[in-house]
GROMACS .gro file of C-alpha atoms in nm:
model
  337
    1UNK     CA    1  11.580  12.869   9.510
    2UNK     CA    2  11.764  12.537   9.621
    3UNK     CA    3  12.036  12.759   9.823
    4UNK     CA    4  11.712  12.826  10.064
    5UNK     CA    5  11.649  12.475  10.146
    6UNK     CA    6  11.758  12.364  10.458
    7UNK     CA    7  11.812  12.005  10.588
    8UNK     CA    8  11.719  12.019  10.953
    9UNK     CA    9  11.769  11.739  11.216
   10UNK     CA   10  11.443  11.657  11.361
   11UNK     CA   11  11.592  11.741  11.719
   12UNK     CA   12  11.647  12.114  11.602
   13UNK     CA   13  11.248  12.269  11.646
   14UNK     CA   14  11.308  12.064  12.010
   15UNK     CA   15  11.629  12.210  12.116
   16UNK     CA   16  11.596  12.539  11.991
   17UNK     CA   17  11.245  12.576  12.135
   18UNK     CA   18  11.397  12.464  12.494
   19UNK     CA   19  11.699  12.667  12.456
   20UNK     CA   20  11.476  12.981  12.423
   21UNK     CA   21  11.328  12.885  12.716
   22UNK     CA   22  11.592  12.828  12.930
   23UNK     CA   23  11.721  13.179  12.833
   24UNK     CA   24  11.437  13.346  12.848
   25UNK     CA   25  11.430  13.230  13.248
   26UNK     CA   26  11.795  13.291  13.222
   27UNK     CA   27  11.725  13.650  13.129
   28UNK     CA   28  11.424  13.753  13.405
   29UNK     CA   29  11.650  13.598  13.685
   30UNK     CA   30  11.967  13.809  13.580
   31UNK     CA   31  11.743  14.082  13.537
   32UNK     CA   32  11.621  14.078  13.902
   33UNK     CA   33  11.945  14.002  14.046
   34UNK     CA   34  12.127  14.272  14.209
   35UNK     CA   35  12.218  14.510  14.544
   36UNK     CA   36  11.830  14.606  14.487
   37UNK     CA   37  11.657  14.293  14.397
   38UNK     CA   38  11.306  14.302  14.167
   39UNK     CA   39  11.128  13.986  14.209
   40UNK     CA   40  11.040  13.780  13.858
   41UNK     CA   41  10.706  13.851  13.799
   42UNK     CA   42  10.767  14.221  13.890
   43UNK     CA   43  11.083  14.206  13.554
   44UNK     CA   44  10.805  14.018  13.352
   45UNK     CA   45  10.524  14.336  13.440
   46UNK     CA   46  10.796  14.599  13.376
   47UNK     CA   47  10.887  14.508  13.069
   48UNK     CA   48  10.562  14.446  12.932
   49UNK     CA   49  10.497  14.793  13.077
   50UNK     CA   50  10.210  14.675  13.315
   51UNK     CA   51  10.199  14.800  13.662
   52UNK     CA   52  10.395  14.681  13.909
   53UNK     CA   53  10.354  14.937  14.183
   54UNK     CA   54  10.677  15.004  14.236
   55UNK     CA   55  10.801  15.314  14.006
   56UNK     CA   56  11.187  15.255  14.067
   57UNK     CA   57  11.115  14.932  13.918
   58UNK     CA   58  11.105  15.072  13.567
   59UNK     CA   59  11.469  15.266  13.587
   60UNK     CA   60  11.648  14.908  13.747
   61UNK     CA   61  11.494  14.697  13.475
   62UNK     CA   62  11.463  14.898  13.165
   63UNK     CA   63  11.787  15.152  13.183
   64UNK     CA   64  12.066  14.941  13.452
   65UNK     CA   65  11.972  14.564  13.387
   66UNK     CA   66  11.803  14.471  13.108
   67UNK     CA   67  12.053  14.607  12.898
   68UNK     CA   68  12.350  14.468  12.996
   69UNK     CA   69  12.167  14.088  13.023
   70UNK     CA   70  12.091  14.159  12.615
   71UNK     CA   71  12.450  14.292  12.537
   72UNK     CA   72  12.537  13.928  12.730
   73UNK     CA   73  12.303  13.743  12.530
   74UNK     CA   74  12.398  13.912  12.188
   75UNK     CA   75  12.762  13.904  12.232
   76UNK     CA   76  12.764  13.515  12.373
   77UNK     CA   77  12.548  13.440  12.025
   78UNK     CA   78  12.823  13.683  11.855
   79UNK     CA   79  13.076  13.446  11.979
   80UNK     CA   80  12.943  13.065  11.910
   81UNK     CA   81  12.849  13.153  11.571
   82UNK     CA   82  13.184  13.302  11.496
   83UNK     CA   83  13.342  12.996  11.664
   84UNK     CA   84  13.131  12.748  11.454
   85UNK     CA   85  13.250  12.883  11.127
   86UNK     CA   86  13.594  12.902  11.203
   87UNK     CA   87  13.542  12.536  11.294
   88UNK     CA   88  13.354  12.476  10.958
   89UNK     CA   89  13.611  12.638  10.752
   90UNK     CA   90  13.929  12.532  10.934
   91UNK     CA   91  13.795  12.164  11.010
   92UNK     CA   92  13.959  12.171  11.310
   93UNK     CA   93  13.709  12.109  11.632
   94UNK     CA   94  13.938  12.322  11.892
   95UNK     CA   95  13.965  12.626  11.634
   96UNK     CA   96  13.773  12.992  11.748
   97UNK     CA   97  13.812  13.320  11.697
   98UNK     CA   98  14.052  13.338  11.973
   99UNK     CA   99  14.244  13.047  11.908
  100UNK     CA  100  14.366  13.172  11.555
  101UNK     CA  101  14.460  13.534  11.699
  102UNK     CA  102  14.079  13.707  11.648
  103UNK     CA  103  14.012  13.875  11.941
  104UNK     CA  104  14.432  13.884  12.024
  105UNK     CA  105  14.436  14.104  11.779
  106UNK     CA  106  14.166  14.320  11.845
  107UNK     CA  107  14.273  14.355  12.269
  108UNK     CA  108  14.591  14.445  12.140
  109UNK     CA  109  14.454  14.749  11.939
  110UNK     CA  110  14.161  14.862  12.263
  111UNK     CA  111  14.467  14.805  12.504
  112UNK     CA  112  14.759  15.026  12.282
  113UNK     CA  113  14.423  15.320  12.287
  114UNK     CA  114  14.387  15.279  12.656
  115UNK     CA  115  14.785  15.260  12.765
  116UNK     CA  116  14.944  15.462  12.525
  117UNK     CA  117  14.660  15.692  12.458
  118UNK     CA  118  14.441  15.782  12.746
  119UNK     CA  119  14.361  16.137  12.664
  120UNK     CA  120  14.161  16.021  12.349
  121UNK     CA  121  13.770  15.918  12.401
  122UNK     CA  122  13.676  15.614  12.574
  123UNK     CA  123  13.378  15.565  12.320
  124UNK     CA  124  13.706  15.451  12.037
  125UNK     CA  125  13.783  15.153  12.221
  126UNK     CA  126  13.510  14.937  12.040
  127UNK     CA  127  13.612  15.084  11.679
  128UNK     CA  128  14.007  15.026  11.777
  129UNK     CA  129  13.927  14.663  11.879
  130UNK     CA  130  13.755  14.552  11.576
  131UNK     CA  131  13.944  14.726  11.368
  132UNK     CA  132  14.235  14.516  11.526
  133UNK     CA  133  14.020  14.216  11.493
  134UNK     CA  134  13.995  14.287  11.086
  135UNK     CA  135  14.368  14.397  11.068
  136UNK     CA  136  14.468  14.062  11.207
  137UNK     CA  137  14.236  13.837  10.979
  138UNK     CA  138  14.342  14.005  10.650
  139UNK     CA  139  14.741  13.971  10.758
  140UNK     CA  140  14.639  13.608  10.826
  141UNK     CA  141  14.423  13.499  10.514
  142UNK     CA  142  14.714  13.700  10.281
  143UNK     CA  143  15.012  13.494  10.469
  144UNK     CA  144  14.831  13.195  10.459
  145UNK     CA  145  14.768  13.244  10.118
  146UNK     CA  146  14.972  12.994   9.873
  147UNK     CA  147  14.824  12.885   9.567
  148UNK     CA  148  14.494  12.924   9.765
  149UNK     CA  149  14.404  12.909  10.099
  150UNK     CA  150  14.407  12.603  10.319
  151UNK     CA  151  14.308  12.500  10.659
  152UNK     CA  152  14.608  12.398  10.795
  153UNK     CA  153  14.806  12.741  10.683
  154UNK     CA  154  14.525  12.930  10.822
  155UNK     CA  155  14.549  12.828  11.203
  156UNK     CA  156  14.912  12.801  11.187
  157UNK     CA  157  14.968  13.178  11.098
  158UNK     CA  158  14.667  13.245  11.345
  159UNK     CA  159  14.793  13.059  11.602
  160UNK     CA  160  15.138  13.265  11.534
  161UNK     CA  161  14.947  13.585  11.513
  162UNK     CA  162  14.778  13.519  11.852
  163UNK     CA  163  15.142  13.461  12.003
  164UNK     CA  164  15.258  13.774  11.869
  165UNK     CA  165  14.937  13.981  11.981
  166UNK     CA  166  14.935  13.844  12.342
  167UNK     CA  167  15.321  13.921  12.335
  168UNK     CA  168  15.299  14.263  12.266
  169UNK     CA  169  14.963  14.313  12.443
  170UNK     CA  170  15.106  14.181  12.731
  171UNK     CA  171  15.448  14.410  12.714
  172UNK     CA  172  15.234  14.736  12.721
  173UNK     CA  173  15.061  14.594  13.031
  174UNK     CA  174  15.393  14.544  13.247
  175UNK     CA  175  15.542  14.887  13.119
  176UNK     CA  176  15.255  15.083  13.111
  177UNK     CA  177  15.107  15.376  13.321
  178UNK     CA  178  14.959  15.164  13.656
  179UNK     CA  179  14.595  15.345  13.651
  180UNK     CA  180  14.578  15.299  13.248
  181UNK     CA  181  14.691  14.965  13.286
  182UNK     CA  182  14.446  14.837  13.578
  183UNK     CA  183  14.172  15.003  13.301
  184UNK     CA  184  14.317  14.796  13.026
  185UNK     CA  185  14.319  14.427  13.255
  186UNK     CA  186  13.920  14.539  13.349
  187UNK     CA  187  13.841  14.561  12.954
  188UNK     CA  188  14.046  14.264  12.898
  189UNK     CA  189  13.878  14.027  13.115
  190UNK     CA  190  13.574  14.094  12.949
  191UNK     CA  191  13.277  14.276  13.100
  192UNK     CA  192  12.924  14.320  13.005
  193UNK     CA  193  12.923  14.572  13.346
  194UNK     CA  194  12.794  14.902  13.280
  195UNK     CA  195  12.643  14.841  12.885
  196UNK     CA  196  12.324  15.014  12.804
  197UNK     CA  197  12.067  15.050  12.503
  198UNK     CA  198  12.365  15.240  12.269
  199UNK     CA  199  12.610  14.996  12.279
  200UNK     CA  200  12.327  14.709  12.200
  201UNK     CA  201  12.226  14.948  11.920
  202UNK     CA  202  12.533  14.937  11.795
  203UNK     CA  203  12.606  14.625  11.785
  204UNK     CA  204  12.280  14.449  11.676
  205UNK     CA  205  12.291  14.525  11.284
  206UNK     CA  206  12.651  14.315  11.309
  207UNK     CA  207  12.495  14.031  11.451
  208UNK     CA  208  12.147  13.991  11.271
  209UNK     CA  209  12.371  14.124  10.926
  210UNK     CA  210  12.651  13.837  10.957
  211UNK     CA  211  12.461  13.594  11.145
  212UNK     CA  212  12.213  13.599  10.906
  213UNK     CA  213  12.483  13.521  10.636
  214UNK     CA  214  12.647  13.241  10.805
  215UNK     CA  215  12.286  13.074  10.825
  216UNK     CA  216  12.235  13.135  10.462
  217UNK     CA  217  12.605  13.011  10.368
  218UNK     CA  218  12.476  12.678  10.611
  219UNK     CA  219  12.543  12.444  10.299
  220UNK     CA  220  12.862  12.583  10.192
  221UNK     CA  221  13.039  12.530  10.553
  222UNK     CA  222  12.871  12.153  10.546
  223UNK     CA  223  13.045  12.134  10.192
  224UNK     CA  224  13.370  12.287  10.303
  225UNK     CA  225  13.381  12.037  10.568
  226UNK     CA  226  13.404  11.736  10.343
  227UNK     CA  227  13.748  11.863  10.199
  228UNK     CA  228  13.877  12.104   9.952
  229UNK     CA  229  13.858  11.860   9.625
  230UNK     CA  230  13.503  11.740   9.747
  231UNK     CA  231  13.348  12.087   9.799
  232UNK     CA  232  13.493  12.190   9.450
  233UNK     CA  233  13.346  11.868   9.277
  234UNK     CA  234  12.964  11.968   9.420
  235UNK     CA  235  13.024  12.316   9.247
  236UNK     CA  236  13.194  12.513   9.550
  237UNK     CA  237  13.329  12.841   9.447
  238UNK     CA  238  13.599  12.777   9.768
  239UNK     CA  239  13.795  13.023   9.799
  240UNK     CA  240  13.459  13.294   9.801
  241UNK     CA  241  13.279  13.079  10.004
  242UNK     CA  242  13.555  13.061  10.220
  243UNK     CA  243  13.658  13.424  10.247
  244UNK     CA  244  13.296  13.517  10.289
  245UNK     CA  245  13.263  13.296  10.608
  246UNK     CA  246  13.589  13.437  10.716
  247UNK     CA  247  13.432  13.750  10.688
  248UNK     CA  248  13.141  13.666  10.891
  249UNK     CA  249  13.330  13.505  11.161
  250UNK     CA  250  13.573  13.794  11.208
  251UNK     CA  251  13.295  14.049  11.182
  252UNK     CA  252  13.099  13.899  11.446
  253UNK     CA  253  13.385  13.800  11.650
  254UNK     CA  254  13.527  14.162  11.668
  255UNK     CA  255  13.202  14.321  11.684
  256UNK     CA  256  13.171  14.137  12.042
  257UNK     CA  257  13.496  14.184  12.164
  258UNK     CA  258  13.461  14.555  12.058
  259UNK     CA  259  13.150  14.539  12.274
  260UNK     CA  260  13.191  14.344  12.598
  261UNK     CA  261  13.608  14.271  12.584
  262UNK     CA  262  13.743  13.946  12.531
  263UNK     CA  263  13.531  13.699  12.656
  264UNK     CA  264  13.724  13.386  12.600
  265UNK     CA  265  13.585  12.995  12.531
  266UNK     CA  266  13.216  13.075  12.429
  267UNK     CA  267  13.328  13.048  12.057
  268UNK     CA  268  13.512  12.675  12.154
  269UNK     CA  269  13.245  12.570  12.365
  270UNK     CA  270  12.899  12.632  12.200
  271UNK     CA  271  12.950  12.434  11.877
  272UNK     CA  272  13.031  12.169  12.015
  273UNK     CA  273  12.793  12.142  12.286
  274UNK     CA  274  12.536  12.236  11.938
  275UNK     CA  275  12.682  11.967  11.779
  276UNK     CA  276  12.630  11.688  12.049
  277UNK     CA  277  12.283  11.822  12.062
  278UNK     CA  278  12.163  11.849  11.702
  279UNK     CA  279  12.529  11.641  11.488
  280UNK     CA  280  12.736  11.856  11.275
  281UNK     CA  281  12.523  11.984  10.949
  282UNK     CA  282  12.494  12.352  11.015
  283UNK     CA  283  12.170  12.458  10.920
  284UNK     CA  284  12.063  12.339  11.242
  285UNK     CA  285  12.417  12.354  11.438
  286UNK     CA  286  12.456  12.723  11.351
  287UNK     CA  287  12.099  12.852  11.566
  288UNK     CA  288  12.150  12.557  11.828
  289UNK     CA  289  12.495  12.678  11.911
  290UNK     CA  290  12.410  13.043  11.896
  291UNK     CA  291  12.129  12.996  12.149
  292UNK     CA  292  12.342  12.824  12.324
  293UNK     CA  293  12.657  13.088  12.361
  294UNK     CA  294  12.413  13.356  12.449
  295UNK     CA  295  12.232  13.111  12.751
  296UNK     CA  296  12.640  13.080  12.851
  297UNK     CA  297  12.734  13.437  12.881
  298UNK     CA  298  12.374  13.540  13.047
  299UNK     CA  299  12.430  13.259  13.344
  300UNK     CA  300  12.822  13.337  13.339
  301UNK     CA  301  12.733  13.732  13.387
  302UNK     CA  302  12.502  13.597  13.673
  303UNK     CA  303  12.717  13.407  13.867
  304UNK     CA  304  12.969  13.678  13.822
  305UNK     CA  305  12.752  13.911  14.008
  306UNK     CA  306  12.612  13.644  14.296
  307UNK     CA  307  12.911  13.427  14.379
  308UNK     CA  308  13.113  13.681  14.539
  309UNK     CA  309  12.831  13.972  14.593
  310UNK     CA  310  12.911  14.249  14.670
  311UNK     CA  311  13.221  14.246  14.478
  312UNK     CA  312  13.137  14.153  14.098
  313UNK     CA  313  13.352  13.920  13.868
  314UNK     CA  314  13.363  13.996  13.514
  315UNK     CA  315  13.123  13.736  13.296
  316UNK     CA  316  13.460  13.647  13.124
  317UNK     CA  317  13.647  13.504  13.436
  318UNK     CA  318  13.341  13.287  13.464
  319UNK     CA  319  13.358  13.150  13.100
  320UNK     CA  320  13.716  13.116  13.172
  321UNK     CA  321  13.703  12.875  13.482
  322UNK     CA  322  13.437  12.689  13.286
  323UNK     CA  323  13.601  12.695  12.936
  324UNK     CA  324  13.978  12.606  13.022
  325UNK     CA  325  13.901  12.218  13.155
  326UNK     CA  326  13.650  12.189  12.866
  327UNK     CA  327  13.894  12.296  12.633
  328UNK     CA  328  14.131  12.057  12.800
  329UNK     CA  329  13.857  11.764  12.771
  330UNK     CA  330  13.779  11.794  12.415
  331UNK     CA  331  14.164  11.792  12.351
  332UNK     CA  332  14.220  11.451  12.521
  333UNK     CA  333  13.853  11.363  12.323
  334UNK     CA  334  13.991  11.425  11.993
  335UNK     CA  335  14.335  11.260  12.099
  336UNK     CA  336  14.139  10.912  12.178
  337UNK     CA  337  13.927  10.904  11.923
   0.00000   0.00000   0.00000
């Protein structure tokens, strides 16, 4: 049973415990926020089911709000454990799922449904998009493939593949029909506005599923990142391990984006704000940095709504602001060190 041991740091039961906190406040705030505002303890009665005396209480929390803030939650842990593999198997610190052409590939397949096929059912976006997100990461792992995988070959045909996918997503978008195309930029800035109990349904067996693989496959990323002739010297089976973890990463990636759009920076940001928290071995990184992408997306999807209220921004413009001079700072980071 030695692949279920795990080597924790002893900041992990610490950080994890007050990162469920802070969410959990996270969560009853977002929950009350809105144009009809349910104070905290009144969220906390509700869904307990206790009384709150106030019946339209129940419909606001339980059907409009409380679904969307666990879609935001789910999709921001979607997205940081996704991120953290693709860091662990690429060793690269400012890889993601969108840096190597992920979730470019799956906007490109949800925006060719919605401009070039409006008449067929809204509810095939999500299947389009991560079936675009899969269609992408098999072209990359089979061009990057020489003699094996590597690292190196893997972000440099993502990074291409990203190119390409933006390109031609971003062609349909100047050609296309204007009201299919203002639908399209909504999905694209990524939006956790208007999700209820299916979509959540739907997407939570992808995220417990893989995310409960990447946290049993813990030791393989830690052995992956010591280098390719190290891991195979402790006994790695690489090029499984590593097309397992792709797997994971894509899954979960694309799963999200299929759910709430493309929500950009969560999956460059968490890990490493996991990894300054807890250091780099992943049997602790993985949960920290999960915890900590769903926190993101909950408080990004807040200040979406309350910054500019009434008019709502999209949770993604909010990681966006946020993630582009982080990105930036971790690149000069790595440059100086």
């Amino acid at each position: 049973m030695q692949w279920l041991s795990f080597r924790l740091h002893r900041r992990v039961p610490g950080v994890l415990s007050g990162l469920i906190i802070l969410t959990l406040i996270a969560i009853v705030l977002s929950v009350g926020q809105g144009e009809y505002p349910v104070p905290p303890l009144d969220v906390i009665k509700t869904v307990l089911g206790l009384e709150t005396g106030n019946p339209d209480f129940s419909f606001i929390v339980m059907t409009l709000r409380l679904p969307r803030t666990l879609v935001a939650w789910g999709v921001g842990m979607g997205l940081a454990i996704a991120g953290t593999i693709t860091q662990g198997i690429t060793r690269n610190p400012l890889a993601s799922p969108g840096i190597i052409g992920v979730n470019a590939g799956a906007s490109l397949a949800a925006v060719t449904l919605i401009v070039l096929y409006p008449e067929l059912p809204i509810a095939l976006i999500p299947l389009a998009a991560f079936g675009g997100a899969l269609l992408v990461a098999l072209l990359i792992y089979l061009l990057a493939w020489k003699d094996g995988s590597s690292p190196v070959r893997l972000i440099l045909v993502g990074v291409g593949f990203s190119l390409i996918a933006g390109s031609l997503t971003s062609l349909m978008v100047t050609f296309g029909n204007i009201y299919n195309v203002s639908q399209a930029l909504v999905w694209l800035a990524g939006s956790v506005y208007g999700r209820s109990w299916e979509q959540l349904t739907v997407f939570l067996p992808w995220l417990t599923g893989f995310g409960l693989l990447s946290l049993l496959m813990s030791r393989e990323l830690n052995a992956l990142q010591l280098g390719d002739e190290v891991a195979r010297s402790l006994g790695s089976r690489l090029e499984l391990q590593r097309s397992l973890l792709l797997l994971s990463s894509v899954a979960l990636a694309g799963s999200a984006v299929a759910t709430a759009g493309s929500i950009g920076f969560v999956g460059l940001m968490a890990p490493h704000l996991g990894r300054q928290m807890v250091g780099p071995s992943h049997e602790g990184l993985l949960p920290v940095a999960a915890l900590t992408g769903g926190f993101v997306v909950v408080v990004a999807d807040l200040l979406g709504r309350l910054l500019f209220a009434p008019i709502e921004l999209p949770c993604g413009i909010i990681t966006a602001i946020v993630g582009a001079p982080y990105f930036l700072y971790v690149l000069i980071r790595d440059r100086n060190s």
